[in-house]
Amino acid sequence: MTRADYPEPVKALVGELKRLPGVGPRSAERIAIWLLQHPKADPLSLATSLQEAKAAILSCPTCGFFATLEHCGICDDPKREQSVLCVVEQATDVLPLERSGAFRGRYHCLGGKLSPLDRVSPEDLRIPSLLKRIDDSEHELEVILALGSDVEGEATSNYLADLLRGRACSITRIAQGLPAGGGLDHADELTLMRALEGRRAF
Amino acid sequence: MTRADYPEPVKALVGELKRLPGVGPRSAERIAIWLLQHPKADPLSLATSLQEAKAAILSCPTCGFFATLEHCGICDDPKREQSVLCVVEQATDVLPLERSGAFRGRYHCLGGKLSPLDRVSPEDLRIPSLLKRIDDSEHELEVILALGSDVEGEATSNYLADLLRGRACSITRIAQGLPAGGGLDHADELTLMRALEGRRAF
């Protein structure tokens, strides 16, 4: 007698699901069984979505955000301010900024941040296209650096600021300080230091 | 200016992923982006696995475990003991028992448990095929009830025991008691009561 196991196609599906971020072996098994057994599950519809998204979605060659073959929702929007360019690390950083409602310009996604440990150097980031956008711009640009406040984000901001100084653009960066809704007792020392350094007239 | 959002194919994919058990809106977005962006991601391979598993896998008409069109790994194994039949709630209960290594017979998956609140009544379970298996058996069967120890599992065990009494089979149930590796201080009163009731000569 051999110990019973799931048939091969189930095991293959579990193997694929296990590779997804945040999905461990147990969840992968639970999801696979649910997909194959639950009356509300529709594995073929998920398969189609995967194939369609994979076929239709690419990086916008201008800004790096998600675009379809025909269209980038941001670069192709004539109502966006042409004089402000917000530099972010990842395409996924765009939507949180959009949801804040505080920005009406365009974006430039670097595709990462400088990180010698992960072997990410300036050549790996979309920096040449950023310089080209600034040089080709018809407007005097404000370039807002909206990178993370971790060590790599800071290093990338500094690197870009050095690179952009002397070009026909002004450079700003987003503020660091106390997060909304947080008391001083929950903030760490570095956050408080930066909140103090960034104080403004009331 | 309209606020930017992911292109439709990405939103459709997020919508499908959000339906999976244990995957919330945030994880669905993270998984979708990972699938479309990460160099190691292979969304088409996941899509193929889904389609292949959906096409190949069905419930074994005899035992209810996962089977392919040609073959049920358990029912078709001639080395399994033909005289013991283990009744479980779900097809997913089979592998934990297999992994325990303590059972060498065959299974019968009911496809659920009696639960008036969820409108699961005896007609919704694979009970007629269980009776037929017992009646058609060439051996005198031992039927092991291996259902959960929650209220619905208990009710289903009692219902089945009533139904099977008088047929040509013996009926047993798996033991309830202290889980392996647990101290008495972590066990609830009901578990301890059942552990005491089920005590055996040392």
mmCIF file of N, CA and C in Angstrom, chain A residues 17-18 20-24 26-32 34-35 46, chain B residues 12-33 35 46:
data_model
loop_
_atom_site.group_PDB
_atom_site.id
_atom_site.type_symbol
_atom_site.label_atom_id
_atom_site.label_comp_id
_atom_site.label_asym_id
_atom_site.label_seq_id
_atom_site.Cartn_x
_atom_site.Cartn_y
_atom_site.Cartn_z
ATOM 1 N N LEU A 17 0.532 27.822 -6.213
ATOM 2 C CA LEU A 17 -0.052 28.765 -5.250
ATOM 3 C C LEU A 17 0.934 29.093 -4.135
ATOM 4 N N LYS A 18 1.751 28.088 -3.759
ATOM 5 C CA LYS A 18 2.710 28.252 -2.671
ATOM 6 C C LYS A 18 3.744 29.329 -3.004
ATOM 7 N N LEU A 20 3.153 32.207 -4.354
ATOM 8 C CA LEU A 20 2.633 33.564 -4.224
ATOM 9 C C LEU A 20 3.091 34.186 -2.908
ATOM 10 N N PRO A 21 3.284 35.506 -2.892
ATOM 11 C CA PRO A 21 3.747 36.151 -1.653
ATOM 12 C C PRO A 21 2.673 36.058 -0.568
ATOM 13 N N GLY A 22 3.094 35.662 0.634
ATOM 14 C CA GLY A 22 2.169 35.593 1.760
ATOM 15 C C GLY A 22 1.335 34.324 1.792
ATOM 16 N N VAL A 23 1.577 33.394 0.875
ATOM 17 C CA VAL A 23 0.818 32.144 0.854
ATOM 18 C C VAL A 23 1.757 30.995 1.226
ATOM 19 N N GLY A 24 1.556 30.401 2.383
ATOM 20 C CA GLY A 24 2.385 29.281 2.840
ATOM 21 C C GLY A 24 1.840 27.960 2.343
ATOM 22 N N ARG A 26 0.287 25.514 3.859
ATOM 23 C CA ARG A 26 -1.058 25.187 4.344
ATOM 24 C C ARG A 26 -2.115 25.994 3.597
ATOM 25 N N SER A 27 -1.878 27.316 3.467
ATOM 26 C CA SER A 27 -2.862 28.143 2.756
ATOM 27 C C SER A 27 -2.965 27.691 1.316
ATOM 28 N N ALA A 28 -1.836 27.347 0.714
ATOM 29 C CA ALA A 28 -1.853 26.934 -0.693
ATOM 30 C C ALA A 28 -2.752 25.711 -0.855
ATOM 31 N N GLU A 29 -2.634 24.768 0.078
ATOM 32 C CA GLU A 29 -3.465 23.573 0.003
ATOM 33 C C GLU A 29 -4.931 23.945 0.187
ATOM 34 N N ARG A 30 -5.197 24.813 1.183
ATOM 35 C CA ARG A 30 -6.587 25.209 1.451
ATOM 36 C C ARG A 30 -7.188 25.905 0.234
ATOM 37 N N ILE A 31 -6.402 26.810 -0.380
ATOM 38 C CA ILE A 31 -6.915 27.545 -1.539
ATOM 39 C C ILE A 31 -7.156 26.591 -2.707
ATOM 40 N N ALA A 32 -6.224 25.660 -2.932
ATOM 41 C CA ALA A 32 -6.375 24.732 -4.057
ATOM 42 C C ALA A 32 -7.638 23.890 -3.889
ATOM 43 N N TRP A 34 -10.235 24.581 -2.065
ATOM 44 C CA TRP A 34 -11.404 25.471 -2.210
ATOM 45 C C TRP A 34 -11.704 25.701 -3.692
ATOM 46 N N LEU A 35 -10.668 25.981 -4.456
ATOM 47 C CA LEU A 35 -10.869 26.248 -5.883
ATOM 48 C C LEU A 35 -11.496 25.061 -6.598
ATOM 49 N N LEU A 46 -10.415 32.662 -12.769
ATOM 50 C CA LEU A 46 -9.127 33.159 -12.267
ATOM 51 C C LEU A 46 -8.036 32.939 -13.305
ATOM 52 N N ALA B 12 -9.495 43.331 -12.548
ATOM 53 C CA ALA B 12 -10.226 42.063 -12.670
ATOM 54 C C ALA B 12 -9.473 40.946 -11.954
ATOM 55 N N LEU B 13 -8.149 40.934 -12.109
ATOM 56 C CA LEU B 13 -7.330 39.904 -11.456
ATOM 57 C C LEU B 13 -7.410 40.042 -9.939
ATOM 58 N N VAL B 14 -7.302 41.292 -9.443
ATOM 59 C CA VAL B 14 -7.422 41.525 -8.001
ATOM 60 C C VAL B 14 -8.781 41.012 -7.510
ATOM 61 N N GLY B 15 -9.826 41.283 -8.287
ATOM 62 C CA GLY B 15 -11.162 40.831 -7.903
ATOM 63 C C GLY B 15 -11.244 39.317 -7.775
ATOM 64 N N GLU B 16 -10.626 38.599 -8.694
ATOM 65 C CA GLU B 16 -10.639 37.135 -8.634
ATOM 66 C C GLU B 16 -9.834 36.630 -7.432
ATOM 67 N N LEU B 17 -8.667 37.233 -7.196
ATOM 68 C CA LEU B 17 -7.806 36.775 -6.096
ATOM 69 C C LEU B 17 -8.465 37.030 -4.742
ATOM 70 N N LYS B 18 -9.225 38.148 -4.650
ATOM 71 C CA LYS B 18 -9.878 38.533 -3.399
ATOM 72 C C LYS B 18 -10.894 37.487 -2.964
ATOM 73 N N ARG B 19 -11.391 36.679 -3.895
ATOM 74 C CA ARG B 19 -12.410 35.686 -3.563
ATOM 75 C C ARG B 19 -11.807 34.444 -2.908
ATOM 76 N N LEU B 20 -10.499 34.266 -3.007
ATOM 77 C CA LEU B 20 -9.872 33.068 -2.435
ATOM 78 C C LEU B 20 -9.951 33.107 -0.913
ATOM 79 N N PRO B 21 -10.059 31.938 -0.267
ATOM 80 C CA PRO B 21 -10.151 31.932 1.192
ATOM 81 C C PRO B 21 -8.860 32.430 1.825
ATOM 82 N N GLY B 22 -8.994 33.338 2.796
ATOM 83 C CA GLY B 22 -7.832 33.851 3.508
ATOM 84 C C GLY B 22 -7.085 34.944 2.773
ATOM 85 N N VAL B 23 -7.596 35.382 1.639
ATOM 86 C CA VAL B 23 -6.938 36.451 0.889
ATOM 87 C C VAL B 23 -7.823 37.701 0.937
ATOM 88 N N GLY B 24 -7.363 38.726 1.633
ATOM 89 C CA GLY B 24 -8.119 39.970 1.739
ATOM 90 C C GLY B 24 -7.801 40.912 0.591
ATOM 91 N N PRO B 25 -8.443 42.088 0.576
ATOM 92 C CA PRO B 25 -8.221 43.037 -0.528
ATOM 93 C C PRO B 25 -6.757 43.444 -0.668
ATOM 94 N N ARG B 26 -6.078 43.696 0.467
ATOM 95 C CA ARG B 26 -4.672 44.118 0.408
ATOM 96 C C ARG B 26 -3.781 43.011 -0.151
ATOM 97 N N SER B 27 -3.965 41.784 0.368
ATOM 98 C CA SER B 27 -3.140 40.676 -0.131
ATOM 99 C C SER B 27 -3.425 40.433 -1.599
ATOM 100 N N ALA B 28 -4.700 40.548 -1.990
ATOM 101 C CA ALA B 28 -5.051 40.296 -3.390
ATOM 102 C C ALA B 28 -4.287 41.268 -4.286
ATOM 103 N N GLU B 29 -4.229 42.534 -3.865
ATOM 104 C CA GLU B 29 -3.511 43.532 -4.661
ATOM 105 C C GLU B 29 -2.023 43.187 -4.694
ATOM 106 N N ARG B 30 -1.479 42.819 -3.529
ATOM 107 C CA ARG B 30 -0.046 42.513 -3.474
ATOM 108 C C ARG B 30 0.283 41.312 -4.363
ATOM 109 N N ILE B 31 -0.571 40.293 -4.303
ATOM 110 C CA ILE B 31 -0.318 39.096 -5.106
ATOM 111 C C ILE B 31 -0.424 39.418 -6.597
ATOM 112 N N ALA B 32 -1.449 40.201 -6.970
ATOM 113 C CA ALA B 32 -1.637 40.540 -8.389
ATOM 114 C C ALA B 32 -0.415 41.294 -8.921
ATOM 115 N N ILE B 33 0.040 42.294 -8.161
ATOM 116 C CA ILE B 33 1.196 43.087 -8.599
ATOM 117 C C ILE B 33 2.425 42.198 -8.695
ATOM 118 N N LEU B 35 2.491 39.013 -9.259
ATOM 119 C CA LEU B 35 2.340 38.133 -10.426
ATOM 120 C C LEU B 35 2.705 38.854 -11.714
ATOM 121 N N LEU B 46 0.557 29.402 -13.467
ATOM 122 C CA LEU B 46 -0.529 29.250 -12.493
ATOM 123 C C LEU B 46 -1.856 29.051 -13.211
#
